[in-house]
Amino acid sequence: MKKQFRDRPIAIELFAGCGGMSLGFEQAGFHVAAAVEIDPVHAAVHHYNFPYSKTLARSVIGLSGEQLRKEAGLEGKQISVLTGGAPCQGFSLIGKRTLEDPRNILVSEFVRLAKELDPTCVVFENVKGLTVGRHRKFLDELIESLKKLGFNIRQPVKVLNAAHFSVPQKRERLFIIGTKLAGDVSYPEPQTYWECPEESSLFPIKKTPTVLEAIGDLPNIDTLSELIKSDMTKIQVPLKYSDYASAMRCENKAHWHYGYRRKWDPSLLTSSLRTNHTDISKRRFSETPPGGKEQISRFFKLHPSGLCNTLRAGTDSARGAFTSPRPIHFRDNRCISIREMARLQGFPDWFRLHQTKWHGGRQVGNSVPPPLARAVASEIMKAMGITPTPQSYQISLGNPELLEMDMSRASKYWGIKTPIKKRDRKSGSKKRKQADIEKERLAKTL
């Protein structure tokens, strides 16, 4: 480990995606020494944004703690935090022991690696639906499994809303925090609120940034011809914008928090490839009131004075490769860009996503908002008795070609076989096939 990284507590992320959790923990003062992500395209984007971290483009299944330590150069080092949010689509509740069901293997692998790596703390993040109904059994078994490993689980477990942590989006996620520290780790208290007098009277907090404050300073990409074929272009930085936009632009040292400063060009607008909307779609978008849903596509239209609806990822190629609908811009008659999605998720402007709208949208929609992850990580740092210090060290971002790779190129880059199966179009009912065709038609139209 390089000298400039040695004094920081070590974090490892499983199911890392593009790195929303990684960024939050880095900003809180952790050194993200390794990240594991099965999707080679997402792994490439993570490697671009965190070139100092060891990115493993592979499944956690069959990956031993010893092997992970060796590849990341962590032999003999204490790991402070193991984080992860196993994909939740496959959770099964059939059977007496849900964690033993093969369809839930990714969660059981998280528990296994928590045992083998023996971190001081664990953070498991997932959908809030695990706290209710039949899914509660799954949650209880996960908690008991972590307890058996010696982790004291902070209870009751909490669902945190990103809107309470300066993210201009309504997004709720479950966090399980476990520790082997002598003391306890607290959940972070809300820092911002959105038109909730009850909350504002309980906490000394400020108002959550609005959609206008988050993306109002960004240009209308439909006026920039360069963005028809490229996802980036030079722009004139506006003279005035909100405090939130200033933070996303990382205009002063405080905006980097305790993370490593990146070398980047603030005048370069990235992750902004245009969508070729039809005139009919544009007309429908213009007729949709802010805060409402467009009648045909059911796309949500952002309200400048409101918050963004929960951004979602859509599906991978094995499930038909459908991108979850991006909201309609509050001002321009188009869907928002990937950069605007990133702003609404709390990603700073230096952080880049895959150049395509499909991969980029999935990366944002699958990620933990960095400010929310940072709030959780800061509580762990506090419980560890560590006072982080701002970093003056600057690092260069990775090779931009990492942001252009399709699945085949990315798999070749990592030296692996393509792990994402192609979709079986022969399966499913006639009705399902027709629905798929309609979705594809709509995607091309919009």
XYZ file of C-alpha atoms in Angstrom:
446
model
C 0.000 0.000 0.000
C 1.369 3.424 -0.946
C 2.501 5.755 1.812
C -0.310 8.281 1.294
C -2.927 5.559 1.869
C -1.417 3.831 4.901
C -2.980 5.774 7.764
C -6.584 5.335 6.628
C -8.868 2.507 7.833
C -9.479 -0.116 5.134
C -12.827 -0.817 3.487
C -13.761 -3.562 1.014
C -16.946 -3.486 -1.061
C -18.741 -6.513 -2.494
C -21.329 -6.154 -5.303
C -19.684 -2.773 -5.905
C -21.367 -1.680 -9.154
C -19.933 1.639 -10.329
C -18.973 2.648 -6.781
C -21.618 4.745 -5.000
C -20.908 3.052 -1.667
C -17.170 3.142 -2.366
C -17.267 6.895 -2.928
C -19.275 7.552 0.239
C -16.835 5.547 2.360
C -13.829 7.202 0.727
C -15.339 10.633 1.406
C -15.781 9.655 5.069
C -12.070 8.894 5.384
C -11.776 5.208 4.480
C -9.363 3.693 1.988
C -11.371 1.468 -0.358
C -8.688 -1.118 -0.938
C -10.747 -3.575 -2.994
C -14.070 -3.860 -4.795
C -15.693 -6.974 -6.253
C -18.176 -6.664 -9.142
C -19.312 -9.448 -11.473
C -20.417 -7.203 -14.361
C -17.230 -6.386 -16.334
C -18.698 -3.135 -17.691
C -19.528 -1.852 -14.213
C -16.154 -3.086 -12.939
C -14.416 -1.065 -15.675
C -16.249 2.105 -14.621
C -15.362 1.468 -10.979
C -11.724 1.004 -11.970
C -11.800 4.308 -13.881
C -13.092 6.286 -10.900
C -11.060 4.428 -8.246
C -7.760 3.630 -9.979
C -6.014 3.220 -6.632
C -8.387 0.405 -5.587
C -8.036 -3.244 -6.582
C -11.093 -4.039 -8.709
C -11.957 -7.720 -9.086
C -14.263 -8.341 -12.055
C -15.733 -11.610 -10.869
C -18.426 -13.216 -8.756
C -18.059 -13.469 -5.001
C -18.987 -17.139 -5.331
C -15.832 -19.161 -4.850
C -13.763 -16.111 -3.904
C -11.993 -16.811 -0.619
C -11.060 -14.188 1.915
C -7.441 -15.261 1.618
C -7.498 -14.814 -2.159
C -9.134 -11.395 -1.878
C -6.524 -10.277 0.641
C -3.704 -11.514 -1.572
C -4.953 -9.814 -4.747
C -5.512 -6.524 -2.900
C -2.187 -6.678 -1.060
C -3.889 -6.837 2.333
C -2.126 -9.838 3.884
C -1.842 -9.345 7.629
C -3.811 -6.069 7.611
C -6.938 -5.385 9.654
C -9.992 -4.671 7.534
C -12.172 -2.043 9.162
C -15.361 -2.433 7.115
C -16.855 -4.936 4.696
C -19.778 -3.468 2.774
C -22.171 -4.893 0.226
C -25.659 -4.895 -1.178
C -26.369 -8.273 -2.762
C -28.782 -8.093 -5.731
C -32.265 -8.556 -4.316
C -34.212 -9.807 -7.356
C -33.509 -13.450 -6.555
C -34.432 -13.500 -2.873
C -36.394 -16.651 -2.158
C -38.606 -17.270 0.870
C -39.397 -20.892 0.128
C -38.146 -23.464 2.616
C -37.333 -23.575 6.300
C -33.925 -21.878 6.031
C -33.970 -19.058 3.493
C -30.207 -18.410 3.555
C -29.607 -22.047 2.628
C -31.773 -21.745 -0.479
C -29.430 -21.709 -3.531
C -31.331 -18.739 -4.947
C -30.130 -16.658 -2.012
C -26.507 -17.688 -2.351
C -25.122 -14.161 -2.830
C -26.270 -13.108 0.634
C -24.843 -16.261 2.190
C -21.560 -15.537 0.377
C -21.510 -12.082 1.987
C -21.804 -13.784 5.390
C -19.071 -16.276 4.483
C -16.641 -13.542 3.443
C -17.481 -11.596 6.600
C -16.306 -14.670 8.501
C -13.142 -15.198 6.458
C -12.065 -11.554 6.268
C -12.951 -10.841 9.923
C -13.582 -7.091 9.502
C -14.226 -4.830 12.476
C -17.580 -3.768 11.012
C -20.017 -4.891 8.330
C -22.598 -2.853 6.431
C -25.272 -4.662 4.429
C -27.525 -2.486 2.265
C -30.699 -3.482 0.455
C -34.333 -2.793 -0.366
C -36.656 -1.659 2.429
C -39.064 -4.482 1.560
C -36.921 -6.880 3.590
C -38.310 -5.349 6.778
C -41.945 -6.340 6.240
C -44.139 -9.367 5.582
C -42.627 -12.700 4.667
C -39.319 -11.047 3.797
C -38.758 -10.306 7.489
C -37.837 -13.962 7.994
C -34.991 -13.543 5.534
C -33.796 -10.405 7.317
C -33.931 -12.060 10.742
C -31.882 -15.018 9.522
C -29.253 -12.706 8.038
C -28.986 -10.796 11.317
C -28.654 -14.025 13.324
C -25.954 -15.295 10.964
C -23.918 -12.118 11.461
C -24.439 -12.283 15.227
C -22.972 -15.796 15.270
C -19.814 -14.335 13.727
C -19.448 -12.001 16.701
C -20.988 -8.844 15.230
C -23.164 -6.716 17.461
C -26.026 -5.658 15.178
C -27.481 -2.206 15.752
C -31.208 -2.763 16.271
C -33.814 -2.067 15.284
C -32.377 -1.980 11.791
C -33.283 1.165 9.916
C -34.472 2.235 6.512
C -32.755 5.494 5.581
C -34.108 8.004 3.078
C -31.478 9.635 0.861
C -33.579 12.827 0.881
C -32.621 13.223 4.563
C -28.950 13.403 3.598
C -28.820 16.221 1.027
C -29.832 14.013 -1.936
C -32.596 15.603 -4.085
C -34.356 12.268 -4.536
C -36.862 10.169 -2.625
C -34.907 6.958 -2.145
C -35.243 4.582 0.799
C -32.758 1.796 1.516
C -32.297 -0.648 4.374
C -28.968 -0.652 6.216
C -27.751 -3.359 8.590
C -24.737 -2.233 10.638
C -22.719 -4.750 12.641
C -19.590 -4.169 14.697
C -17.054 -5.967 16.879
C -16.091 -2.711 18.569
C -16.462 -2.357 22.335
C -18.940 0.460 21.777
C -21.916 0.688 19.479
C -22.363 2.243 16.047
C -25.294 4.626 15.651
C -27.387 5.255 12.580
C -26.898 8.754 11.175
C -29.531 11.329 12.080
C -31.293 13.211 9.255
C -29.349 16.204 8.002
C -31.947 17.662 5.640
C -35.729 17.393 5.288
C -38.382 17.888 2.663
C -41.541 19.748 3.725
C -42.003 17.678 6.873
C -42.714 19.953 9.883
C -42.516 17.002 12.267
C -38.972 16.233 11.191
C -37.844 19.836 10.986
C -38.947 20.430 14.576
C -37.051 17.373 15.824
C -33.730 17.933 14.107
C -31.626 21.046 13.518
C -31.503 20.397 9.812
C -31.840 22.265 6.554
C -34.071 21.770 3.531
C -33.228 19.081 0.998
C -31.937 20.519 -2.328
C -34.598 20.715 -5.030
C -34.455 19.419 -8.591
C -33.843 22.978 -9.807
C -30.937 23.408 -7.414
C -29.519 20.039 -8.459
C -29.589 20.264 -12.251
C -30.860 23.729 -13.195
C -27.359 24.988 -13.986
C -26.666 22.228 -16.532
C -27.237 23.136 -20.208
C -30.000 21.797 -22.426
C -28.096 18.990 -24.132
C -30.482 19.110 -27.109
C -28.776 22.361 -28.131
C -25.325 20.747 -28.218
C -24.798 18.886 -31.493
C -21.574 17.274 -30.261
C -23.603 15.154 -27.853
C -25.402 13.297 -30.647
C -22.427 10.962 -31.067
C -20.332 11.711 -27.985
C -21.227 11.763 -24.279
C -19.008 14.749 -23.530
C -18.282 18.301 -24.661
C -16.732 21.518 -23.414
C -19.242 23.979 -21.926
C -19.300 27.510 -20.605
C -19.605 27.313 -16.822
C -22.513 29.545 -15.704
C -21.820 32.472 -13.390
C -24.474 31.580 -10.819
C -25.750 28.288 -9.442
C -26.852 26.724 -6.177
C -24.742 25.573 -3.260
C -25.608 22.001 -4.190
C -24.372 22.501 -7.762
C -21.218 24.093 -6.379
C -20.633 20.978 -4.254
C -21.173 18.727 -7.278
C -18.590 20.807 -9.141
C -16.168 20.363 -6.177
C -15.309 24.044 -6.206
C -13.536 24.101 -2.862
C -11.632 21.713 -0.609
C -14.624 21.067 1.645
C -16.555 19.554 -1.272
C -14.052 16.670 -1.406
C -14.822 15.886 2.248
C -12.103 13.422 3.374
C -11.749 11.758 -0.016
C -8.879 11.855 -2.467
C -8.985 14.787 -4.847
C -9.192 13.864 -8.541
C -7.481 15.608 -11.405
C -10.246 16.619 -13.810
C -11.519 19.386 -16.077
C -14.573 21.219 -14.580
C -15.438 22.726 -17.979
C -16.004 19.276 -19.494
C -19.620 18.080 -19.435
C -19.627 14.269 -19.394
C -22.134 11.385 -19.316
C -24.531 13.430 -21.445
C -25.228 11.515 -24.661
C -28.426 12.842 -26.265
C -31.612 10.890 -26.880
C -33.245 11.322 -30.293
C -36.813 11.976 -29.149
C -39.527 12.168 -31.796
C -41.567 15.345 -32.235
C -44.588 13.417 -30.942
C -42.742 12.480 -27.759
C -41.550 16.049 -27.274
C -45.105 17.313 -27.632
C -46.361 14.811 -25.066
C -43.558 15.800 -22.707
C -44.416 19.499 -23.075
C -48.080 18.820 -22.283
C -47.236 16.918 -19.097
C -47.429 19.099 -15.958
C -44.358 19.158 -13.659
C -44.799 16.545 -10.964
C -47.172 14.515 -13.150
C -46.885 11.441 -15.379
C -46.902 11.451 -19.158
C -50.035 9.544 -20.180
C -48.533 7.190 -22.790
C -45.093 6.329 -21.418
C -46.036 6.922 -17.754
C -42.711 8.737 -17.359
C -42.566 11.052 -14.335
C -41.936 14.729 -15.096
C -39.693 16.407 -12.565
C -40.942 19.432 -10.661
C -38.327 22.194 -10.284
C -39.363 22.828 -6.675
C -39.691 19.157 -5.793
C -37.561 16.044 -5.475
C -36.771 13.394 -8.047
C -38.676 10.137 -7.894
C -36.648 7.003 -7.089
C -34.253 6.366 -9.967
C -34.191 2.718 -10.999
C -31.769 0.612 -12.992
C -33.857 -1.497 -15.367
C -32.732 -5.004 -16.310
C -29.607 -6.659 -17.663
C -29.344 -8.486 -20.991
C -30.443 -11.783 -19.453
C -33.820 -10.205 -18.681
C -34.283 -8.315 -21.913
C -31.995 -5.308 -21.509
C -34.672 -2.756 -20.694
C -33.592 0.571 -19.284
C -35.800 1.841 -16.500
C -37.509 5.065 -17.629
C -35.576 8.231 -16.994
C -37.728 11.117 -15.726
C -38.721 13.978 -18.011
C -36.761 17.182 -17.528
C -38.718 19.917 -15.761
C -37.711 22.570 -18.334
C -36.657 20.793 -21.547
C -38.865 18.445 -23.552
C -36.651 15.392 -23.125
C -35.676 12.710 -20.663
C -32.886 13.700 -18.321
C -29.303 12.798 -19.178
C -27.099 10.358 -17.275
C -25.173 13.312 -15.817
C -28.429 14.778 -14.541
C -29.326 11.385 -13.065
C -25.915 11.336 -11.381
C -26.470 14.818 -9.914
C -29.855 13.698 -8.550
C -28.134 10.671 -6.981
C -25.397 12.744 -5.332
C -22.472 11.883 -7.622
C -20.041 14.788 -8.154
C -19.296 15.921 -11.698
C -15.801 14.415 -11.807
C -17.333 10.949 -11.389
C -17.993 9.444 -14.811
C -20.378 6.712 -15.909
C -20.387 4.482 -18.968
C -20.864 6.523 -22.141
C -24.079 4.706 -23.169
C -27.435 5.640 -21.675
C -28.294 1.995 -20.953
C -25.172 1.064 -18.984
C -24.867 4.542 -17.454
C -28.493 4.530 -16.336
C -28.129 1.092 -14.793
C -25.009 2.185 -12.945
C -26.706 5.198 -11.382
C -29.962 3.364 -10.655
C -28.200 0.444 -8.951
C -25.936 2.584 -6.798
C -26.131 3.812 -3.227
C -26.241 7.636 -3.185
C -22.738 8.659 -2.069
C -23.964 11.256 0.496
C -26.088 8.569 2.157
C -23.185 6.101 2.212
C -20.937 8.854 3.570
C -23.341 9.518 6.455
C -23.327 5.829 7.444
C -19.545 5.573 7.052
C -19.006 8.686 9.186
C -20.856 7.068 12.086
C -18.602 4.018 11.818
C -15.536 6.249 11.730
C -16.787 8.020 14.857
C -17.395 4.717 16.667
C -13.851 3.632 15.810
C -12.555 6.747 17.553
C -10.841 8.023 14.403
C -10.858 11.674 13.378
C -10.318 11.799 9.597
C -8.272 14.535 7.999
C -8.768 16.242 4.602
C -6.551 14.900 1.840
C -4.384 17.165 -0.272
C -3.092 14.266 -2.364
C -4.465 14.220 -5.922
C -4.920 11.153 -8.084
C -5.495 10.841 -11.810
C -8.609 9.134 -13.077
C -8.297 5.975 -15.162
C -8.102 5.426 -18.910
C -11.258 6.885 -20.594
C -11.439 3.739 -22.760
C -12.771 1.976 -19.663
C -15.965 4.017 -20.095
C -16.491 2.908 -23.703
C -16.274 -0.884 -23.383
C -19.225 -3.095 -24.269
C -19.668 -6.436 -22.523
C -17.341 -8.298 -24.893
C -14.534 -5.737 -24.740
C -14.819 -5.403 -20.977
C -14.710 -9.177 -20.514
C -11.613 -9.359 -22.721
C -10.019 -6.517 -20.753
C -10.476 -8.411 -17.491
C -9.479 -11.709 -19.077
C -12.771 -13.431 -18.259
C -15.662 -15.057 -20.064
C -18.747 -12.892 -20.456
C -20.645 -13.555 -17.209
C -24.028 -12.085 -18.229
C -26.120 -14.580 -20.176
C -27.886 -13.593 -23.361
C -31.622 -13.428 -23.142
C -33.605 -16.526 -24.096
C -36.226 -15.058 -26.409
C -37.940 -18.423 -26.883
C -39.174 -18.540 -23.296
C -42.284 -16.891 -21.911
C -45.854 -16.617 -23.040
C -47.077 -14.901 -26.169
C -48.435 -12.103 -24.030
C -45.042 -11.575 -22.384
C -43.313 -11.531 -25.758
C -45.739 -8.916 -27.045
C -45.090 -6.796 -23.957
C -41.358 -7.066 -24.585
C -41.810 -5.931 -28.183
C -43.868 -2.960 -27.022
C -41.188 -1.991 -24.470
C -38.503 -2.131 -27.152
C -40.632 -0.040 -29.480
C -41.214 2.556 -26.783
C -37.517 2.652 -25.886
C -36.624 3.397 -29.510
C -39.313 6.090 -29.706
C -38.141 7.838 -26.558
